[in-house]
Coordinates of C-alpha atoms and ligand atoms in Angstrom, one line a residue:
X1 CA 14.9 30.0 24.7
X2 CA 12.0 27.4 22.2
X3 CA 9.9 24.8 23.9
X4 CA 9.9 22.3 20.7
X5 CA 6.3 19.9 21.9
X6 CA 5.6 17.5 18.9
X7 CA 2.0 18.5 17.9
X8 CA 1.9 16.6 14.5
X9 CA -1.5 17.7 13.0
X10 CA -3.6 20.6 15.2
X11 CA -5.9 18.2 16.3
X12 CA -8.6 17.8 20.2
X13 CA -6.1 17.1 22.8
X14 CA -8.4 14.6 23.3
X15 CA -7.5 12.5 21.2
X16 CA -3.6 12.1 23.3
X17 CA -1.1 13.2 20.1
X18 CA 0.7 15.6 21.3
X19 CA 2.0 16.9 24.4
X20 CA -1.4 18.6 26.6
X21 CA -1.5 21.4 26.5
X22 CA -1.5 22.7 30.0
X23 CA 1.7 20.3 30.0
X24 CA 2.9 22.8 27.7
X25 CA 1.8 25.5 30.2
X26 CA 3.3 24.2 33.4
X27 CA 6.8 23.3 31.3
X28 CA 6.2 26.9 30.2
X29 CA 5.9 28.4 33.5
X30 CA 8.0 26.7 35.0
X31 CA 11.3 28.5 32.8
X32 CA 9.0 31.9 33.1
X33 CA 9.1 31.9 36.7
X34 CA 13.9 31.7 35.9
X35 CA 14.1 34.3 33.7
X36 CA 13.6 32.4 30.8
X37 CA 13.0 34.2 27.4
X38 CA 10.7 31.9 26.0
X39 CA 8.9 31.2 21.6
X40 CA 7.4 28.1 21.0
X41 CA 6.3 25.8 17.4
X42 CA 6.4 22.6 15.6
X43 CA 6.4 22.1 12.0
X44 CA 4.1 20.0 11.4
X45 CA 4.2 16.6 8.8
X46 CA 0.8 19.0 7.0
X47 CA -0.6 22.2 6.8
X48 CA 0.0 25.8 8.1
X49 CA 2.7 25.1 11.7
X50 CA 0.9 27.8 13.3
X51 CA -2.2 27.3 12.2
X52 CA -2.0 23.7 13.7
X53 CA -0.3 24.8 17.2
X54 CA -3.7 27.0 17.6
X55 CA -5.9 24.3 16.9
X56 CA -4.0 22.2 19.5
X57 CA -4.4 24.5 21.9
X58 CA -1.3 25.5 22.0
X59 CA -2.0 29.4 20.9
X60 CA -4.6 29.7 23.6
X61 CA -1.8 28.9 26.9
X62 CA 1.7 30.6 24.5
X63 CA -0.8 33.7 25.0
X64 CA -2.0 33.4 28.0
X65 CA 1.4 32.6 29.2
X66 CA 3.1 35.0 27.1
X67 CA 5.7 32.1 24.9
X68 CA 5.9 33.9 21.2
X69 CA 5.4 32.4 17.9
X70 CA 8.9 31.0 16.2
X71 CA 8.9 30.8 13.8
X72 CA 9.1 27.4 12.0
X73 CA 8.4 27.7 8.5
X74 CA 11.9 29.7 7.1
X75 CA 14.7 28.1 7.6
X76 CA 18.3 28.4 7.8
X77 CA 21.0 25.7 6.7
X78 CA 23.1 23.9 8.9
X79 CA 26.1 22.9 8.3
X80 CA 27.2 19.2 11.0
X81 CA 30.4 17.3 9.6
X82 CA 30.2 15.0 12.1
X83 CA 27.4 13.7 11.5
X84 CA 27.3 9.5 10.8
X85 CA 24.8 10.1 8.0
X86 CA 24.1 13.8 7.2
X87 CA 27.0 17.0 7.4
X88 CA 24.3 19.5 7.7
X89 CA 20.5 19.8 7.9
X90 CA 18.1 23.1 6.5
X91 CA 16.5 24.2 10.4
X92 CA 14.1 26.2 10.8
X93 CA 15.0 30.0 11.6
X94 CA 12.6 29.9 14.8
X95 CA 15.3 27.2 16.2
X96 CA 18.5 28.2 14.8
X97 CA 18.3 31.9 16.3
X98 CA 17.8 30.4 19.4
X99 CA 20.1 29.7 22.3
X100 CA 18.6 26.6 23.9
X101 CA 15.2 24.0 22.6
X102 CA 13.1 22.8 25.8
X103 CA 11.7 19.5 23.7
X104 CA 8.4 18.2 24.9
X105 CA 6.9 14.9 23.5
X106 CA 4.3 12.6 23.6
X107 CA 4.2 9.0 24.4
X108 CA 3.1 7.0 22.0
X109 CA 3.7 4.4 18.8
X110 CA 5.1 4.8 15.8
X111 CA 4.4 2.3 12.3
X112 CA 8.3 3.0 11.5
X113 CA 10.6 3.5 15.2
X114 CA 7.9 1.7 16.3
X115 CA 7.5 4.7 19.5
X116 CA 8.5 8.6 19.2
X117 CA 9.5 9.9 22.1
X118 CA 12.1 12.5 23.1
X119 CA 14.2 11.4 19.9
X120 CA 11.7 11.7 17.1
X121 CA 11.1 15.6 18.8
X122 CA 13.5 17.0 16.7
X123 CA 12.5 15.5 13.5
X124 CA 9.8 18.8 13.4
X125 CA 12.6 21.5 14.2
X126 CA 12.7 20.3 10.0
X127 CA 10.3 22.8 8.1
X128 CA 7.3 20.9 6.3
X129 CA 8.2 20.1 3.5
X130 CA 12.2 19.0 3.6
X131 CA 11.3 16.8 6.0
X132 CA 10.1 14.5 3.6
X133 CA 13.2 14.0 1.5
X134 CA 14.4 12.7 4.6
X135 CA 12.2 10.3 3.7
X136 CA 13.4 10.0 0.2
X137 CA 17.0 9.1 1.2
X138 CA 17.0 7.6 4.4
X139 CA 15.1 5.1 3.0
X140 CA 15.2 2.6 5.6
X141 CA 14.6 2.1 9.7
X142 CA 18.1 1.5 10.5
X143 CA 19.8 5.2 8.1
X144 CA 16.1 7.3 8.9
X145 CA 17.1 6.7 12.8
X146 CA 20.6 7.5 12.4
X147 CA 19.8 10.4 10.6
X148 CA 18.2 12.0 13.6
X149 CA 20.5 11.3 15.8
X150 CA 22.6 13.3 13.4
X151 CA 20.4 15.7 13.9
X152 CA 19.6 15.0 18.1
X153 CA 23.7 15.9 17.8
X154 CA 23.5 18.9 16.0
X155 CA 20.4 20.6 18.0
X156 CA 21.8 19.5 21.7
X157 CA 18.5 20.3 22.8
X158 CA 18.8 21.2 27.0
X159 CA 16.0 19.0 27.9
X160 CA 13.5 16.2 26.8
X161 CA 10.4 15.6 28.9
X162 CA 8.3 13.7 27.9
X163 CA 4.0 13.8 28.1
X164 CA 3.2 9.9 29.8
X165 CA 0.3 11.5 31.5
X166 CA -2.7 9.3 28.8
X167 CA -0.4 7.5 26.2
X168 CA -1.2 7.0 23.0
X169 CA -1.0 2.8 21.9
X170 CA -1.5 1.5 19.0
X171 CA -1.8 3.1 15.8
X172 CA 0.0 6.1 16.9
X173 CA 1.5 8.2 16.0
X174 CA -2.2 9.7 14.8
X175 CA -4.6 7.5 15.3
X176 CA -3.9 5.6 18.3
X177 CA -6.0 4.8 21.4
X178 CA -5.1 6.7 24.5
X179 CA -3.9 4.7 27.6
X180 CA -3.9 5.8 31.3
X181 CA 0.1 5.8 32.3
X182 CA 0.0 8.9 34.8
X183 CA 3.9 9.4 33.7
X184 CA 5.7 12.6 33.5
X185 CA 9.0 12.1 32.1
X186 CA 12.4 14.9 31.7
X187 CA 15.5 13.8 31.4
X188 CA 18.9 15.4 30.2
X189 CA 19.6 12.2 28.2
X190 CA 17.3 11.3 24.6
X191 CA 18.8 7.6 25.1
X192 CA 18.3 7.1 28.5
X193 CA 14.4 8.8 28.6
X194 CA 13.4 6.8 25.7
X195 CA 14.5 3.7 27.0
X196 CA 13.3 3.8 30.3
X197 CA 9.9 4.0 28.1
X198 CA 10.7 0.7 25.9
X199 CA 10.8 -0.7 29.8
X200 CA 7.1 0.9 31.0
X201 CA 5.5 -0.1 28.4
X202 CA 7.0 -3.7 28.4
X203 CA 9.1 -3.3 24.5
X204 CA 12.9 -4.1 24.0
X205 CA 14.5 -1.4 24.3
X206 CA 17.0 -3.4 21.2
X207 CA 14.5 -2.9 19.0
X208 CA 13.8 1.3 18.0
X209 CA 16.7 1.2 16.7
X210 CA 17.3 5.2 17.1
X211 CA 18.1 4.2 21.0
X212 CA 20.9 1.9 19.5
X213 CA 22.3 4.3 16.8
X214 CA 22.2 7.3 19.8
X215 CA 24.2 5.4 22.0
X216 CA 26.3 3.5 19.5
X217 CA 27.2 7.9 18.3
X218 CA 27.0 8.9 21.9
X219 CA 24.2 11.3 22.3
X220 CA 23.0 9.1 25.4
X221 CA 23.7 5.7 27.3
X222 CA 20.3 2.6 27.5
X223 CA 22.4 1.4 30.1
X224 CA 23.7 3.9 32.7
X225 CA 21.0 5.2 33.9
X226 CA 20.9 6.9 37.7
X227 CA 16.7 7.4 38.6
X228 CA 15.5 10.0 40.6
X229 CA 11.4 10.1 41.0
X230 CA 8.9 7.4 41.6
X231 CA 10.2 3.6 40.9
X232 CA 9.5 3.1 37.0
X233 CA 8.0 -0.8 38.9
X234 CA 5.0 0.8 39.9
X235 CA 4.5 2.6 35.7
X236 CA 4.5 -0.5 33.5
X237 CA 1.7 -1.5 31.5
X238 CA 2.6 -5.0 30.5
X239 CA 0.0 -4.9 27.8
X240 CA 1.2 -1.4 26.1
X241 CA -0.2 -1.6 22.3
X242 CA 2.7 -1.6 20.2
X243 CA 5.1 -3.7 18.2
X244 CA 7.0 -6.0 19.6
X245 CA 7.1 -9.1 16.5
X246 CA 9.9 -8.0 15.0
X247 CA 13.7 -8.1 15.4
X248 CA 15.8 -4.7 15.1
X249 CA 16.5 -3.6 10.7
X250 CA 20.2 -4.0 11.3
X251 CA 23.6 -2.0 9.5
X252 CA 25.5 -3.9 7.3
X253 CA 21.8 -6.0 6.5
X254 CA 22.9 -7.1 2.6
X255 CA 20.9 -4.7 -0.8
X256 CA 18.9 -7.8 -1.6
X257 CA 18.0 -8.6 1.9
X258 CA 16.8 -5.1 2.6
X259 CA 15.1 -5.3 -0.4
X260 CA 13.3 -8.2 0.5
X261 CA 12.9 -7.9 4.3
X262 CA 11.4 -3.9 2.7
X263 CA 9.1 -5.9 -0.1
X264 CA 7.3 -8.4 2.4
X265 CA 7.6 -7.3 6.1
X266 CA 6.1 -3.6 5.7
X267 CA 3.0 -2.7 3.9
X268 CA 0.6 -0.5 4.3
X269 CA -2.2 -2.7 4.1
X270 CA -6.2 -0.9 2.8
X271 CA -8.5 1.6 3.7
X272 CA -11.2 1.5 5.7
X273 CA -13.8 2.0 2.6
X274 CA -16.8 3.1 6.1
X275 CA -15.0 5.7 7.1
X276 CA -13.1 6.9 3.2
X277 CA -13.1 10.9 2.6
X278 CA -10.8 11.2 -0.4
X279 CA -9.2 13.9 1.1
X280 CA -6.4 13.0 -0.3
X281 CA -3.7 13.7 2.3
X282 CA -2.3 10.3 2.1
X283 CA -1.3 11.2 -1.7
X284 CA -0.7 14.3 -0.9
X285 CA 2.7 13.7 2.0
X286 CA 3.5 10.0 -0.4
X287 CA 6.9 12.0 -0.7
X288 CA 8.3 8.8 -3.0
X289 CA 8.9 9.8 -6.4
X290 CA 7.2 8.8 -8.3
X291 CA 4.3 8.5 -5.9
X292 CA 3.7 5.6 -5.0
X293 CA -0.2 6.2 -4.3
X294 CA -2.8 7.0 -6.1
X295 CA -6.2 7.1 -7.3
X296 CA -7.4 4.6 -8.8
X297 CA -10.6 6.1 -10.6
X298 CA -11.9 8.6 -12.5
X299 CA -12.4 11.2 -9.9
X300 CA -11.5 10.4 -7.2
X301 CA -14.6 8.1 -7.2
X302 CA -12.1 4.9 -5.4
X303 CA -9.6 5.0 -3.0
X304 CA -6.2 5.9 -3.5
X305 CA -4.4 3.0 -4.5
X306 CA -1.3 1.3 -3.6
X307 CA 2.4 0.6 -5.5
X308 CA 4.1 -1.6 -3.5
X309 CA 7.3 -0.8 -6.1
X310 CA 8.3 2.5 -5.2
X311 CA 7.1 2.8 -1.6
X312 CA 10.0 3.9 0.5
X313 CA 7.7 2.3 3.5
X314 CA 8.0 5.8 5.5
X315 CA 4.9 5.5 6.5
X316 CA 3.9 9.2 6.2
X317 CA 0.5 7.6 5.2
X318 CA 0.3 6.1 7.6
X319 CA 0.9 9.2 10.1
X320 CA -0.8 11.6 8.4
X321 CA -4.4 10.5 7.4
X322 CA -6.7 12.0 9.5
X323 CA -9.3 9.7 9.3
X324 CA -7.6 6.9 10.5
X325 CA -8.3 4.7 7.8
X326 CA -4.5 3.8 6.7
X327 CA -3.1 0.7 8.9
X328 CA -0.2 -0.7 8.6
X329 CA -0.1 -4.7 9.2
X330 CA 2.7 -7.5 8.9
X331 CA 1.9 -10.3 7.1
X332 CA 2.4 -13.7 7.9
X333 CA 4.8 -14.3 6.0
X334 CA 6.6 -11.9 7.7
X335 CA 6.1 -13.0 11.5
X336 CA 7.0 -16.3 10.4
X337 CA 10.5 -15.6 9.0
X338 CA 11.0 -13.0 11.8
X339 CA 10.6 -15.5 14.5
Ligands
SF4_1 S1 2.7 4.8 0.1 FE1 3.1 5.7 2.6 S2 4.0 4.1 3.2 FE2 4.2 3.9 0.6 S3 5.7 6.1 -0.2 FE3 4.0 6.7 0.3 S4 3.9 7.7 1.9 FE4 4.6 5.7 2.4
SF4_2 S1 -5.3 10.3 3.7 FE1 -6.7 8.6 4.8 S2 -9.5 9.5 4.2 FE2 -7.1 11.0 4.0 S3 -8.0 10.1 1.2 FE3 -5.8 8.6 2.0 S4 -6.9 7.0 3.3 FE4 -8.5 8.1 2.9

């Protein structure tokens, strides 16, 4: 069985980007004690998967608990004729060869899907740069969300565990702030789990498109949820910092309207010049063809600039900037039209 923590980028656990390695340890111990043979891994948006896991503290725990590294670099094409929008996926060999996935996510915000939780964690089962291709061919939140649901229906993780002991609010999934919530959530239904997360952070779950399509496509339920454990009411954080301002981007929107929404409602704003480091990761990871980010000065003398006409609003640059220099703004016009 493969343990799939959402590692994203190998950072110190104190940054709250990933599930805490001690949560990973507890899960590994629990399944080892039941006799499971375990491996683990994740494919980040940038960098070497195993190095990221080592830097994030997962390698040390895995060594101590006898959990082997799974192959998240090579891939195998898996056919999925039942898929609503994607009929085949290139899946990490370590996942494709396993007899089950235990998905370990982090309770945190996400610029594209508002939260990144149980459903979105499986995106890391697609190796490296192939993930970026999905942003190009699924350039709306609706399509991207449907793809995520297809992916979950194909992979069918056996259990979804979420670390919400210290969650991330604000500029997630990488550069947000820690928020103590004292939560550990478990479910066999990722739609139910993420719906409960929405309730906990005072977010209308209908605004989270992977949930809407997850229920529509039969991945799980948003309404018929049985609770076991402490009462949810005791853990609600009404002022959790998350994007609640917009209506759901729906399918069936006309092409003209979709273009309009993407142009005026979603844009990546600016670089914080005082901490700008010219690392160039945002330019490197931009999946748009041609790239929507480029250097504006000779020899990287000035920050990269956006070409919004080319930008597909995938938020990869915001997600993967290691220095919190990129953030998302909803312009006044957008707020006005959405209200
Ligand atoms: S500029 Fe950023 S949001 Fe736009 S396509 Fe490139 S990576 Fe995605
Ligand atoms: S990824 Fe962030 S720090 Fe690096 S060049 Fe882009 S904006 Fe600057």
